[in-house]
Tab-separated table of C-alpha atoms in Angstrom:
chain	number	residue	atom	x	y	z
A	188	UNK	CA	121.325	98.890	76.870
A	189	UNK	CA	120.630	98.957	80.222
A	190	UNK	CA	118.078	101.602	83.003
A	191	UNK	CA	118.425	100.613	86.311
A	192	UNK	CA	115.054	102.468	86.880
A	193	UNK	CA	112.848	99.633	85.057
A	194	UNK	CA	111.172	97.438	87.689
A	195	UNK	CA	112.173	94.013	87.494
A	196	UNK	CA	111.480	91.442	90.182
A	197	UNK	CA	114.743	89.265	89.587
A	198	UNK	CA	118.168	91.245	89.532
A	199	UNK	CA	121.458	88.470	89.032
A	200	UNK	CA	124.488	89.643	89.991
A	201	UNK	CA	128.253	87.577	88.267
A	202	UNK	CA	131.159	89.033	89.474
A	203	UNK	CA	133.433	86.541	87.567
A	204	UNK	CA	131.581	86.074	83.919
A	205	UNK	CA	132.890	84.165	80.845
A	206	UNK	CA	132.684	83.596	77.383
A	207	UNK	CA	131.884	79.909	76.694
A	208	UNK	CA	133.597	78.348	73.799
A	209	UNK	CA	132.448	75.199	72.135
A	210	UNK	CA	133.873	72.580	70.063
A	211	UNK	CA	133.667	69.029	68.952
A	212	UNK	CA	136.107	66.592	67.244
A	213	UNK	CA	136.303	62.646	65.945
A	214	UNK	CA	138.412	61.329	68.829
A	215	UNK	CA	140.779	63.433	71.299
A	216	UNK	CA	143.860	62.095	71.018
A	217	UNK	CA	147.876	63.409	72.453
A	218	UNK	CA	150.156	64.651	70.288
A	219	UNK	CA	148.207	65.051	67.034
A	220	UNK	CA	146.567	67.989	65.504
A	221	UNK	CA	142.808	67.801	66.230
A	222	UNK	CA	140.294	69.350	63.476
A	223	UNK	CA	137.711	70.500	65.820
A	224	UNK	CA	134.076	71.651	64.219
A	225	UNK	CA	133.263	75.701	63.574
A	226	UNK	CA	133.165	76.910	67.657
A	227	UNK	CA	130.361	77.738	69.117
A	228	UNK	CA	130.027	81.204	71.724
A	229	UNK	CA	127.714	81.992	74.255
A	230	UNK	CA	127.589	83.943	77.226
A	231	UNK	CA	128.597	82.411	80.432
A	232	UNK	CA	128.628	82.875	84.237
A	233	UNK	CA	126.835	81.661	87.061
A	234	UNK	CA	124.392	84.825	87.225
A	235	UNK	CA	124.349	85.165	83.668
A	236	UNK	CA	122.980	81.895	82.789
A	237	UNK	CA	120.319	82.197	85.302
A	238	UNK	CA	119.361	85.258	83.710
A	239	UNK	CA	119.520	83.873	80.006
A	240	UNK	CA	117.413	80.736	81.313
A	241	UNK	CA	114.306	83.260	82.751
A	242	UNK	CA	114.332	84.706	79.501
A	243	UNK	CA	113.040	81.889	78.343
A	244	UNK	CA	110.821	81.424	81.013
A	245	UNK	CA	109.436	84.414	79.915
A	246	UNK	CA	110.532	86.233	83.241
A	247	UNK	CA	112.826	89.499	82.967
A	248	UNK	CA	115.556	89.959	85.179
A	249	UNK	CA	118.152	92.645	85.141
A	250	UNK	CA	121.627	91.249	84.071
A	251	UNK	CA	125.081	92.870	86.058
A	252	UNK	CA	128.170	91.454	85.523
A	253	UNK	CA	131.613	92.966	85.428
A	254	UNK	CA	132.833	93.084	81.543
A	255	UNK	CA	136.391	93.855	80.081
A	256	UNK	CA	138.338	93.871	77.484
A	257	UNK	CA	137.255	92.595	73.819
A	258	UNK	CA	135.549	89.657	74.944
A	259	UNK	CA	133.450	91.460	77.573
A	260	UNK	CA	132.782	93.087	74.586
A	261	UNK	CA	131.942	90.497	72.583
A	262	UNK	CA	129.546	89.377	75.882
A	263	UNK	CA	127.681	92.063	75.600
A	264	UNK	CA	127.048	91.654	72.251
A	265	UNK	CA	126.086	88.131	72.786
A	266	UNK	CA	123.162	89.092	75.914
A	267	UNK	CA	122.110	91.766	73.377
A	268	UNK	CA	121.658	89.468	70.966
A	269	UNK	CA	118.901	87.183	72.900
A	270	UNK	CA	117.288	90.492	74.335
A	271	UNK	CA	118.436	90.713	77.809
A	272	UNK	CA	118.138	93.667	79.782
A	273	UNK	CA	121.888	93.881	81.126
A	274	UNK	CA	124.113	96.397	82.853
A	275	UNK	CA	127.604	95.257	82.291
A	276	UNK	CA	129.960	96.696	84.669
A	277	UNK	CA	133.621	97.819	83.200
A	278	UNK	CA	136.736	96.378	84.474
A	279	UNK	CA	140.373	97.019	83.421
A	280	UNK	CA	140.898	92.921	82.961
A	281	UNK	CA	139.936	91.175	80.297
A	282	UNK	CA	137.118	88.735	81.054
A	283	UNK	CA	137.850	85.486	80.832
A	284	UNK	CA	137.017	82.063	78.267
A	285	UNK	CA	136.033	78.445	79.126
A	286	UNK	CA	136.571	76.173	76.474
A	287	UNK	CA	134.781	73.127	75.758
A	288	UNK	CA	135.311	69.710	73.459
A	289	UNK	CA	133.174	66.860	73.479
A	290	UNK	CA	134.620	63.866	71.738
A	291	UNK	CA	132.325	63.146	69.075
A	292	UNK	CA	132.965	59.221	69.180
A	293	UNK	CA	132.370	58.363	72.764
A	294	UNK	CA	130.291	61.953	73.611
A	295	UNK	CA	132.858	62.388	76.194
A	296	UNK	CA	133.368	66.502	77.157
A	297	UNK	CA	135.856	68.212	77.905
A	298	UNK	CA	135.650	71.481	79.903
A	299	UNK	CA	138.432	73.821	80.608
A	300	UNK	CA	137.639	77.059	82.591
A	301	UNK	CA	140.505	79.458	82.919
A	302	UNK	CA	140.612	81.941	85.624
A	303	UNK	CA	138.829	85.517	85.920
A	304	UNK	CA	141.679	88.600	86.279
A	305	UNK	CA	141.911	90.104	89.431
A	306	UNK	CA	139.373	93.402	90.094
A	307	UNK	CA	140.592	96.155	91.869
A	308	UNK	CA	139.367	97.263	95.364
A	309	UNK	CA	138.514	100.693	93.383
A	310	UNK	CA	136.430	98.823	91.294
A	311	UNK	CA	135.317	96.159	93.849
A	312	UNK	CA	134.223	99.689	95.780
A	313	UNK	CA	132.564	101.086	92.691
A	314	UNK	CA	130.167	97.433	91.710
A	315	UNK	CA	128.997	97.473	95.148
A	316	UNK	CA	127.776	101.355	94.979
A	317	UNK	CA	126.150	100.583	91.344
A	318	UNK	CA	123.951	97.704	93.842
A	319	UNK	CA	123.204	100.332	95.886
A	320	UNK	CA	122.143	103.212	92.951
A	321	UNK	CA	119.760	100.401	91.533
A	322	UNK	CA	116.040	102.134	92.359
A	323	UNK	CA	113.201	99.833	92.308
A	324	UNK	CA	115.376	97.220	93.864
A	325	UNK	CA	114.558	93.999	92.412
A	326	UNK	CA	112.529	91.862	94.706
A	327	UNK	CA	115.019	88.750	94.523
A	328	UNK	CA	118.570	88.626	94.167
A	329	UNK	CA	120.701	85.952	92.404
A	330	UNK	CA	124.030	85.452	93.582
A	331	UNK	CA	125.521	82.976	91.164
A	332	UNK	CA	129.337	81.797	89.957
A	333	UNK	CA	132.472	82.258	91.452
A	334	UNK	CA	135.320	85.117	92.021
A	335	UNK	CA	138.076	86.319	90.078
A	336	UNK	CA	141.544	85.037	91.771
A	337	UNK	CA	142.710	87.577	93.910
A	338	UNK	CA	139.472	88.444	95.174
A	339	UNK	CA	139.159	88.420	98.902
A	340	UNK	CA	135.855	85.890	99.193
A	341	UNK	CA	134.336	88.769	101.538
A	342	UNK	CA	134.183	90.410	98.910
A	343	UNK	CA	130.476	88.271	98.411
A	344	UNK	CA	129.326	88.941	102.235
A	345	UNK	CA	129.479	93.112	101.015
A	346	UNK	CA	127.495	92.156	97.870
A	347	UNK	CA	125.069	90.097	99.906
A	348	UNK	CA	124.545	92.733	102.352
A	349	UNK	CA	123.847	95.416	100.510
A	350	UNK	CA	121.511	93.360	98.241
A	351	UNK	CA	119.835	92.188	102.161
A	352	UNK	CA	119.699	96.040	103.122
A	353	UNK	CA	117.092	96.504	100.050
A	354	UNK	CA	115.254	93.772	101.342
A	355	UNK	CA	115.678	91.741	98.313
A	356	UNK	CA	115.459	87.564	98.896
A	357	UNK	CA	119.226	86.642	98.276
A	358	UNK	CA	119.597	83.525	96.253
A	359	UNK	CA	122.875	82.011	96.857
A	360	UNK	CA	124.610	79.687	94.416
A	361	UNK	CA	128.244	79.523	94.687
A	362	UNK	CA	131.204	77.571	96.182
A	363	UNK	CA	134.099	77.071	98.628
A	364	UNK	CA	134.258	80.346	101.123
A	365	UNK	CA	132.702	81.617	98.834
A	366	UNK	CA	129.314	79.452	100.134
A	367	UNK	CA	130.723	79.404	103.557
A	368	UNK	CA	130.785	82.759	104.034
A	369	UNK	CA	126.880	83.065	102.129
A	370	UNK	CA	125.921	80.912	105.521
A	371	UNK	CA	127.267	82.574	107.953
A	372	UNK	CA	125.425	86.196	106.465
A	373	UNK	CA	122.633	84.262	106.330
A	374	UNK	CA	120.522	84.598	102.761
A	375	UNK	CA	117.127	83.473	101.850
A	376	UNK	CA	118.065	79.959	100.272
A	377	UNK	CA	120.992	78.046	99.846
A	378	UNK	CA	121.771	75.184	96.796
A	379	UNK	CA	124.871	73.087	98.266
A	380	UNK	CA	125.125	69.889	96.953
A	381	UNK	CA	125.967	67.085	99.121
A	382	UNK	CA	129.878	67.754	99.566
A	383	UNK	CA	128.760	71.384	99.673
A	384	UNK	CA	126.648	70.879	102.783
A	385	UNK	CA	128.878	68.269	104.667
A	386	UNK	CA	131.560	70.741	104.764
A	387	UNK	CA	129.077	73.585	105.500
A	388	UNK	CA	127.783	71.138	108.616
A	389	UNK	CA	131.406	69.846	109.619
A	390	UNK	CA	131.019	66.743	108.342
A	391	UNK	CA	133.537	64.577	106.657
A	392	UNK	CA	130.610	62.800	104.326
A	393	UNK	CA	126.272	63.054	104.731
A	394	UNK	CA	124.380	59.865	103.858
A	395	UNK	CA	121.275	60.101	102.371
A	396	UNK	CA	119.653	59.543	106.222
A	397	UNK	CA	121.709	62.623	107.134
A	398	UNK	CA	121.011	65.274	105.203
A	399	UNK	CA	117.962	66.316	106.959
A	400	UNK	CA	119.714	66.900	110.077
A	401	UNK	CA	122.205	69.002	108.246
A	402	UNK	CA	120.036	71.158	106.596
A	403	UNK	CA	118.047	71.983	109.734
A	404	UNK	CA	121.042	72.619	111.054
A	405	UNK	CA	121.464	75.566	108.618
A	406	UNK	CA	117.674	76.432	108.793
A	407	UNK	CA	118.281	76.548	113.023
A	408	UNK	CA	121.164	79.056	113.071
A	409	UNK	CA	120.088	81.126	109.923
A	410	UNK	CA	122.283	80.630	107.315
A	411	UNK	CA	119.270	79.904	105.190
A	412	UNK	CA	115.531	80.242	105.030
A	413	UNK	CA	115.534	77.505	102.621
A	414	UNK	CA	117.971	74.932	101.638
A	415	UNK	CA	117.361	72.772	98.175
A	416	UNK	CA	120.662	70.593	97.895
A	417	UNK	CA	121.417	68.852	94.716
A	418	UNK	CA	122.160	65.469	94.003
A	419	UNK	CA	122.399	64.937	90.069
A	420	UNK	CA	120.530	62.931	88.480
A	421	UNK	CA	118.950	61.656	91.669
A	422	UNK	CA	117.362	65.222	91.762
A	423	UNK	CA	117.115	67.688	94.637
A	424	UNK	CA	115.371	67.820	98.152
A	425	UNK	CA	113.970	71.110	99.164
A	426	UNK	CA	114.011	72.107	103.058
A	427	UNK	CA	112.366	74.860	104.892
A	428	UNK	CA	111.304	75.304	108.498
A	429	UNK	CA	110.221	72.062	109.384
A	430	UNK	CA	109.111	70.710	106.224
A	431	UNK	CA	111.395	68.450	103.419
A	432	UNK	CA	110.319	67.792	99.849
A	433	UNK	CA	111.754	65.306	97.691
A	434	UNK	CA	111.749	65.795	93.756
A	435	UNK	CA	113.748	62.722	91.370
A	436	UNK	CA	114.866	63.837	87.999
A	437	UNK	CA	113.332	62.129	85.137
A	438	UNK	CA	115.126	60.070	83.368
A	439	UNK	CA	116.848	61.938	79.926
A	440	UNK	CA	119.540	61.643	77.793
A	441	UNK	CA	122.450	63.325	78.894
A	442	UNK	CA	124.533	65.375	76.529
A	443	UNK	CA	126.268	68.202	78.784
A	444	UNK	CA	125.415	69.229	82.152
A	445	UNK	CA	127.027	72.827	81.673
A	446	UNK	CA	124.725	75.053	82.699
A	447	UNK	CA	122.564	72.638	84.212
A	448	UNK	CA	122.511	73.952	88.298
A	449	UNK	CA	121.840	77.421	86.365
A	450	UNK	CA	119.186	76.868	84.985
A	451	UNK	CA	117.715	74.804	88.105
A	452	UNK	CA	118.267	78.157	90.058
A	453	UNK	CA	116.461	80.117	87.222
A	454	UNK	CA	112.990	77.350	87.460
A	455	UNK	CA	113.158	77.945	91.013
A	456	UNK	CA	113.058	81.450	90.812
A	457	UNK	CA	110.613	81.946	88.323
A	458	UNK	CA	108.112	80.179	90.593
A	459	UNK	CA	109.415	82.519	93.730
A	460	UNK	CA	108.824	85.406	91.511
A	461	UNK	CA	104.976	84.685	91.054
A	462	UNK	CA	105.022	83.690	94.849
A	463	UNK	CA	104.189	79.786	93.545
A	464	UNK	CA	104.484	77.010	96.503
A	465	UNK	CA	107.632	75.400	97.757
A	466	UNK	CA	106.928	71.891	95.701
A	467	UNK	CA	106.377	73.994	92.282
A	468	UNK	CA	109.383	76.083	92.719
A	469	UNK	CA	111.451	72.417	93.536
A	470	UNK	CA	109.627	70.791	90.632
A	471	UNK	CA	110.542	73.906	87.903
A	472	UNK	CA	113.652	73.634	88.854
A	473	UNK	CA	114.447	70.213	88.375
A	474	UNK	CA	112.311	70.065	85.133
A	475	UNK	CA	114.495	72.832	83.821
A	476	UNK	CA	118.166	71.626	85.322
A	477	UNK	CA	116.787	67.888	83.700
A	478	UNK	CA	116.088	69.992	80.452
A	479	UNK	CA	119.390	71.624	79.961
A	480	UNK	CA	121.348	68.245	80.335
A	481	UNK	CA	119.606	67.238	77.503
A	482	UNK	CA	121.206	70.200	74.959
A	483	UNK	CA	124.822	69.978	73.505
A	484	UNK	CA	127.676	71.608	74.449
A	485	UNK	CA	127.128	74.907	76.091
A	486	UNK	CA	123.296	74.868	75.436
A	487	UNK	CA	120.709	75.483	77.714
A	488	UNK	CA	116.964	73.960	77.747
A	489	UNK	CA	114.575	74.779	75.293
A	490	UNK	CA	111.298	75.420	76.632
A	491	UNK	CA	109.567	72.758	74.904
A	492	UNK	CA	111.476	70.213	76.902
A	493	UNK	CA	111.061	71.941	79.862
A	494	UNK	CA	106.948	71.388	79.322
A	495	UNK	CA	107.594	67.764	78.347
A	496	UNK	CA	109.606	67.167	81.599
A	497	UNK	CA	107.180	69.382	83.488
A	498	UNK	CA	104.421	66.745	82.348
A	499	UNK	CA	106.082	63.803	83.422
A	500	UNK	CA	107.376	64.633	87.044
């Protein structure tokens, strides 16, 4: 299982995890029965996937996440199964499913993600002391998904502060108040994608000409040490103090983009981690994010793509 006493450099924290499961079938239709293929399951969750996407980055991170019910059960089993080192938190809910179809004939997918249950204030209480009661605190922090309903969104400012009061870099990759309430804490970096950061700014849209100005603006009142704002398959711009770097995506074949701003956050990371530069942490992540939009349904990258990609950017 899990010891909170083994030194790892990246801990990722998901609060609201799930169990993805996939499908495929010859043209979605209403009304009729649809055969679907065998499903496919794999672990899910903002922090989760981050974590799953080091691993094969050969970087070790320490996996928490809450877990209930018989498929938090069957999450565990899943993490075990590709060698994780995880501490899954117990909940009285039952974690939750996404399900996803891709239409076979057109390669059209369909996701449907279903909301976490509730978590008590006991236990809300209880995940923040098990952050504390980590020793050895993990250098940086991944803050990844989003919250069960019923979950006050301060709820993440807590988690963020005690990660901040270990002096761990807090990576923030979330939504909604969720993300508002990450910039006004103030973390280490910031991925909003262009929505994200107009309404983060107070702006109704951001052209292309604008987003500098709005990410300094985050960089000036500390919401952020670095910003890295994500545009699709345009790619991502990284900003930090003064400077801005710009990194397109290669061009690939796009199968499913599940998992895909995951696994961005995990190339970044694993460039922090060995204290690379600003461009090479930008440039991993893209190459991986690129990568994992290349795999089919749930899939992340595999490595070998991620070299290919690496190679061409």
């Amino acid at each position: 299982m899990n010891n909170l006493t083994n030194i790892k450099k990246v801990l990722t924290i998901t609060i609201n995890p799930c169990v993805d499961k996939s499908s495929s079938v010859s043209g979605i239709v209403p009304e009729k029965k649809l055969r679907c293929q065998l499903p496919k399951y794999e672990p899910g969750g903002g922090g989760i996937n981050v974590s799953r996407a080091l691993k094969r980055l050969k970087a070790e991170s320490l996996t928490l996440f809450t877990s209930g019910g018989r498929t938090g059960k069957l999450l565990e089993e899943l993490l075990r199964k590709e060698n994780l080192d995880i501490f899954p938190f117990t909940v009285e809910h039952e974690t939750r499913e996404n399900f996803i179809v891709t239409d076979s004939l057109n390669e059209q997918q369909f996701r449907f993600g279903f909301p976490g249950m509730p978590i008590s204030e006991r236990e809300q209480i209880a995940f923040l002391n098990t952050i504390q009661k980590i020793e050895d605190f993990p250098e940086i922090s991944v803050i990844s998904g989003s919250l069960p309903d019923g979950v006050d969104p301060y709820f993440i400012k807590e988690v963020i502060q005690v990660c901040k009061h270990k002096n761990s870099k807090v990576i923030m990759d979330t939504s909604g108040k969720s993300l508002e309430i990450a910039a006004e804490e103030g973390v280490f970096l910031l991925k909003p994608n262009i929505g994200e950061l107009s309404a983060l700014t107070g702006n109704s849209e951001l052209s292309n000409s604008m987003l500098d100005v709005a990410a300094a603006q985050l960089i000036k009142k500390g919401s952020a040490k670095v910003v890295v704002v994500s545009s699709g398959a345009s790619g991502a711009t990284l900003f930090y103090d003064t400077k801005k770097i710009y990194q397109p995506a290669p061009l690939v074949k796009v199968r499913s983009t599940v998992g895909a701003g995951d696994s961005m956050v995990a190339g970044m990371v694993s460039v922090l981690a060995i204290n690379g530069s600003m461009e090479e942490m930008l440039r991993m992540g893209v190459a991986c994010g690129s990568a994992t939009t290349m795999a089919e349904g749930t899939g992340l990258f595999q490595t070998e793509n991620v070299n290919k990609l690496l190679m061409a950017l």
